[in-house]
Amino acid sequence: AQKITQTQPGMFVQEKEAVTLDCTYDTSDPSYGLFWYKQPSSGEMIFLIYQGSYDQQNATEGRYSLNFQKARKSANLVISASQLGDSAMYFCAMRDNRGQNFVFGPGTRLSVLP
Amino acid sequence: DTAVSQTPKYLVTQMGNDKSIKCEQNLGHDTMYWYKQDSKKFLKIMFSYNNKELIINETVPNRFSPKSPDKAHLNLHINSLELGDSAVYFCASSQGPNTGELFFGEGSRLTVL
């Protein structure tokens, strides 16, 4: 069965600094997709970034980058130049190779300090 | 124009009642989902439909019954509500295999008194 682990229940970062949110996954599928979502206090789920298991390069989207280490089965999210608006829950998720199930990690609550 | 919309956003009801949450997506996606987010923020899949056919049915009490009249709609009906059903229920959709992310609705917060 697929599983996502996020070992940091909560993280603090100073405004304008970079922060890394950890994610490890477990799957026997050769093909899968990895995602990060942000959930601010208002409750909506916001897609941030995607990494395919066969992608050679790490994904980047603006201030977000994904540090993908396939052999270690890790897909850490790096947020550069943190902003106060980055304070939220962050979820790592994996899609199976049929695209029919997305499994989520328990989330990391990030607090950005002024 | 909202991509995935669900109604109602808030639902407060008494134990034992029956309630429904509706979901519609205008993205042309083939696959739709219901997720439950509990008070600790854990997101767990409940059901998944692909082109109106049920493909994932996790260990959810049979008081929960999804219905997909067409591939753009996936409704959730809950019978005999219990206190433990209080949660935020998210509807979502995706294009299908190896294509794209999960698009979420805004969530429906259900409170059972």
Short mmCIF file of C-alpha atoms in Angstrom, two decimals:
data_model
loop_
_atom_site.label_atom_id
_atom_site.label_comp_id
_atom_site.label_asym_id
_atom_site.label_seq_id
_atom_site.Cartn_x
_atom_site.Cartn_y
_atom_site.Cartn_z
CA ALA A 1 0.00 0.00 0.00
CA GLN A 2 1.11 3.51 -0.68
CA LYS A 3 2.08 5.71 2.23
CA ILE A 4 3.25 9.28 2.72
CA THR A 5 5.21 10.38 5.77
CA GLN A 6 5.70 13.95 6.91
CA THR A 7 7.78 13.88 10.08
CA GLN A 8 7.48 17.57 10.96
CA PRO A 9 4.10 18.33 12.56
CA GLY A 10 5.06 21.99 12.87
CA MET A 11 7.79 24.27 11.57
CA PHE A 12 8.78 27.86 12.18
CA VAL A 13 10.70 30.06 9.79
CA GLN A 14 11.70 33.68 9.82
CA GLU A 15 10.24 35.87 7.10
CA LYS A 16 12.48 36.06 3.99
CA GLU A 17 14.34 32.88 4.88
CA ALA A 18 14.10 29.55 3.05
CA VAL A 19 12.45 26.49 4.60
CA THR A 20 12.37 22.79 3.69
CA LEU A 21 9.34 20.64 4.46
CA ASP A 22 10.09 16.93 4.49
CA CYS A 23 8.16 14.22 2.70
CA THR A 24 9.00 10.56 2.24
CA TYR A 25 6.86 8.06 0.41
CA ASP A 26 6.48 4.35 -0.01
CA THR A 27 5.20 2.67 -3.13
CA SER A 28 5.88 -0.36 -5.28
CA ASP A 29 4.51 1.31 -8.41
CA PRO A 30 7.21 2.22 -10.97
CA SER A 31 5.16 5.19 -12.15
CA TYR A 32 3.66 7.73 -9.78
CA GLY A 33 3.18 11.44 -9.24
CA LEU A 34 4.09 13.53 -6.23
CA PHE A 35 2.27 16.71 -5.26
CA TRP A 36 2.33 19.42 -2.66
CA TYR A 37 -0.76 21.28 -1.51
CA LYS A 38 -1.17 24.28 0.75
CA GLN A 39 -4.15 24.70 3.06
CA PRO A 40 -4.37 28.16 4.62
CA SER A 41 -6.57 28.83 7.63
CA SER A 42 -9.43 29.69 5.27
CA GLY A 43 -9.58 25.97 4.44
CA GLU A 44 -9.20 25.67 0.68
CA MET A 45 -6.69 23.26 -0.83
CA ILE A 46 -4.23 24.98 -3.16
CA PHE A 47 -2.03 23.01 -5.55
CA LEU A 48 1.60 24.11 -5.42
CA ILE A 49 3.86 21.80 -7.38
CA TYR A 50 4.07 18.42 -9.12
CA GLN A 51 6.88 15.93 -9.74
CA GLY A 52 6.55 12.86 -11.95
CA SER A 53 8.49 9.76 -10.99
CA TYR A 54 10.26 9.73 -14.35
CA ASP A 55 11.06 13.44 -14.43
CA GLN A 56 14.81 13.94 -14.59
CA GLN A 57 14.79 17.45 -13.23
CA ASN A 58 13.42 18.76 -9.97
CA ALA A 59 10.19 20.70 -10.39
CA THR A 60 10.09 24.43 -9.69
CA GLU A 61 7.17 26.87 -9.53
CA GLY A 62 8.10 30.38 -8.55
CA ARG A 63 9.33 30.32 -4.95
CA TYR A 64 8.51 26.61 -4.63
CA SER A 65 10.88 23.83 -5.62
CA LEU A 66 10.71 20.13 -5.06
CA ASN A 67 13.87 18.31 -3.99
CA PHE A 68 13.18 14.89 -5.50
CA GLN A 69 15.50 12.06 -4.48
CA LYS A 70 14.03 8.94 -6.00
CA ALA A 71 16.45 6.43 -4.49
CA ARG A 72 15.69 7.78 -1.02
CA LYS A 73 11.98 8.06 -1.83
CA SER A 74 11.85 11.63 -0.70
CA ALA A 75 10.15 14.67 -2.20
CA ASN A 76 10.88 17.64 0.02
CA LEU A 77 9.30 21.02 -0.63
CA VAL A 78 11.59 24.04 -0.50
CA ILE A 79 10.03 27.47 -0.09
CA SER A 80 12.44 30.31 -0.74
CA ALA A 81 12.10 33.82 0.66
CA SER A 82 9.24 32.95 3.04
CA GLN A 83 6.36 35.38 3.31
CA LEU A 84 3.81 35.83 6.09
CA GLY A 85 1.17 34.50 3.70
CA ASP A 86 3.01 31.18 3.52
CA SER A 87 1.78 30.33 7.01
CA ALA A 88 -0.47 27.32 6.42
CA MET A 89 -0.72 23.54 6.50
CA TYR A 90 1.27 21.82 3.78
CA PHE A 91 0.39 18.38 2.51
CA CYS A 92 2.50 16.03 0.46
CA ALA A 93 0.52 13.62 -1.72
CA MET A 94 1.12 10.78 -4.14
CA ARG A 95 -0.96 9.61 -7.07
CA ASP A 96 -0.85 5.99 -8.10
CA ASN A 97 -0.05 5.00 -11.66
CA ARG A 98 -3.67 4.62 -12.64
CA GLY A 99 -4.37 8.15 -11.44
CA GLN A 100 -7.28 6.88 -9.45
CA ASN A 101 -6.06 7.37 -5.92
CA PHE A 102 -4.26 10.23 -4.25
CA VAL A 103 -2.79 9.46 -0.84
CA PHE A 104 -1.99 12.34 1.50
CA GLY A 105 0.53 12.73 4.29
CA PRO A 106 -0.50 14.04 7.72
CA GLY A 107 0.66 17.56 6.91
CA THR A 108 3.13 20.08 8.32
CA ARG A 109 1.95 23.33 9.85
CA LEU A 110 4.31 26.12 8.80
CA SER A 111 4.39 29.38 10.71
CA VAL A 112 6.28 32.31 9.24
CA LEU A 113 7.51 34.76 11.85
CA PRO A 114 7.85 38.49 11.14
CA ASP B 1 -16.20 30.40 -12.91
CA THR B 2 -15.64 27.81 -10.17
CA ALA B 3 -13.96 24.61 -11.37
CA VAL B 4 -15.17 22.30 -8.59
CA SER B 5 -18.12 23.53 -6.61
CA GLN B 6 -19.79 21.87 -3.68
CA THR B 7 -22.87 22.80 -1.70
CA PRO B 8 -23.57 23.52 1.02
CA LYS B 9 -20.39 24.98 2.51
CA TYR B 10 -21.70 24.61 6.03
CA LEU B 11 -24.08 22.06 7.43
CA VAL B 12 -25.22 21.85 11.04
CA THR B 13 -27.60 19.05 11.91
CA GLN B 14 -28.78 16.74 14.65
CA MET B 15 -27.66 13.17 15.20
CA GLY B 16 -29.79 10.69 13.34
CA ASN B 17 -30.68 13.01 10.47
CA ASP B 18 -29.93 12.37 6.80
CA LYS B 19 -28.07 14.95 4.72
CA SER B 20 -26.57 15.35 1.26
CA ILE B 21 -23.64 17.28 -0.16
CA LYS B 22 -23.58 18.04 -3.86
CA CYS B 23 -20.52 18.40 -6.07
CA GLU B 24 -20.11 19.52 -9.64
CA GLN B 25 -17.01 20.03 -11.78
CA ASN B 26 -16.85 21.93 -15.07
CA LEU B 27 -13.34 20.82 -16.01
CA GLY B 28 -14.34 17.86 -18.15
CA HIS B 29 -12.44 15.51 -15.85
CA ASP B 30 -13.14 11.79 -15.84
CA THR B 31 -12.44 11.08 -12.18
CA MET B 32 -14.10 12.52 -9.08
CA TYR B 33 -13.45 11.92 -5.41
CA TRP B 34 -14.76 12.48 -1.92
CA TYR B 35 -12.23 13.07 0.83
CA LYS B 36 -12.87 13.48 4.55
CA GLN B 37 -10.68 15.80 6.62
CA ASP B 38 -10.97 15.21 10.34
CA SER B 39 -10.27 17.57 13.21
CA LYS B 40 -6.56 16.68 13.12
CA LYS B 41 -6.44 17.66 9.44
CA PHE B 42 -5.92 14.11 8.17
CA LEU B 43 -7.22 13.79 4.62
CA LYS B 44 -8.58 10.38 3.79
CA ILE B 45 -10.16 9.20 0.59
CA MET B 46 -13.68 7.89 0.85
CA PHE B 47 -14.79 7.24 -2.71
CA SER B 48 -13.58 7.65 -6.24
CA TYR B 49 -15.60 7.51 -9.43
CA ASN B 50 -14.32 7.26 -12.97
CA ASN B 51 -16.86 8.07 -15.69
CA LYS B 52 -19.73 7.44 -13.29
CA GLU B 53 -18.35 4.10 -12.14
CA LEU B 54 -17.25 3.49 -8.57
CA ILE B 55 -13.56 2.56 -8.52
CA ILE B 56 -12.51 3.20 -4.93
CA ASN B 57 -14.65 2.54 -1.91
CA GLU B 58 -12.57 2.74 1.23
CA THR B 59 -13.73 1.33 4.53
CA VAL B 60 -16.53 3.80 4.91
CA PRO B 61 -19.74 2.92 6.78
CA ASN B 62 -22.55 2.06 4.41
CA ARG B 63 -24.46 5.02 5.85
CA PHE B 64 -22.42 6.96 3.28
CA SER B 65 -23.68 6.54 -0.25
CA PRO B 66 -22.14 8.32 -3.22
CA LYS B 67 -24.10 8.90 -6.39
CA SER B 68 -22.76 9.99 -9.75
CA PRO B 69 -25.58 10.85 -12.19
CA ASP B 70 -23.02 11.89 -14.80
CA LYS B 71 -19.28 12.36 -14.89
CA ALA B 72 -19.55 16.02 -13.91
CA HIS B 73 -21.42 15.34 -10.69
CA LEU B 74 -20.68 13.32 -7.59
CA ASN B 75 -23.02 13.69 -4.66
CA LEU B 76 -22.64 12.31 -1.14
CA HIS B 77 -25.59 11.21 0.93
CA ILE B 78 -25.20 10.39 4.59
CA ASN B 79 -27.87 8.52 6.55
CA SER B 80 -28.33 8.43 10.31
CA LEU B 81 -25.65 10.98 11.06
CA GLU B 82 -23.37 10.36 14.03
CA LEU B 83 -21.19 12.71 16.06
CA GLY B 84 -18.07 11.19 14.50
CA ASP B 85 -19.22 12.25 11.06
CA SER B 86 -18.40 15.86 11.94
CA ALA B 87 -15.62 16.83 9.55
CA VAL B 88 -14.84 18.79 6.42
CA TYR B 89 -15.76 16.89 3.28
CA PHE B 90 -13.88 17.77 0.12
CA CYS B 91 -14.95 16.94 -3.37
CA ALA B 92 -12.19 16.79 -5.96
CA SER B 93 -11.58 15.85 -9.57
CA SER B 94 -8.66 14.84 -11.76
CA GLN B 95 -8.16 14.30 -15.44
CA GLY B 96 -7.05 10.71 -15.08
CA PRO B 97 -3.93 8.57 -15.30
CA ASN B 98 -0.63 10.45 -15.24
CA THR B 99 -2.20 13.77 -16.06
CA GLY B 100 -2.41 16.63 -13.70
CA GLU B 101 -3.26 17.38 -10.18
CA LEU B 102 -6.27 17.02 -7.97
CA PHE B 103 -8.64 19.98 -8.16
CA PHE B 104 -10.50 20.53 -4.91
CA GLY B 105 -13.79 22.11 -4.10
CA GLU B 106 -13.94 24.56 -1.21
CA GLY B 107 -15.02 21.92 1.26
CA SER B 108 -18.24 21.36 3.19
CA ARG B 109 -18.01 21.61 6.95
CA LEU B 110 -20.45 19.20 8.56
CA THR B 111 -21.23 19.58 12.25
CA VAL B 112 -23.36 16.93 13.91
CA LEU B 113 -24.86 17.92 17.26
#
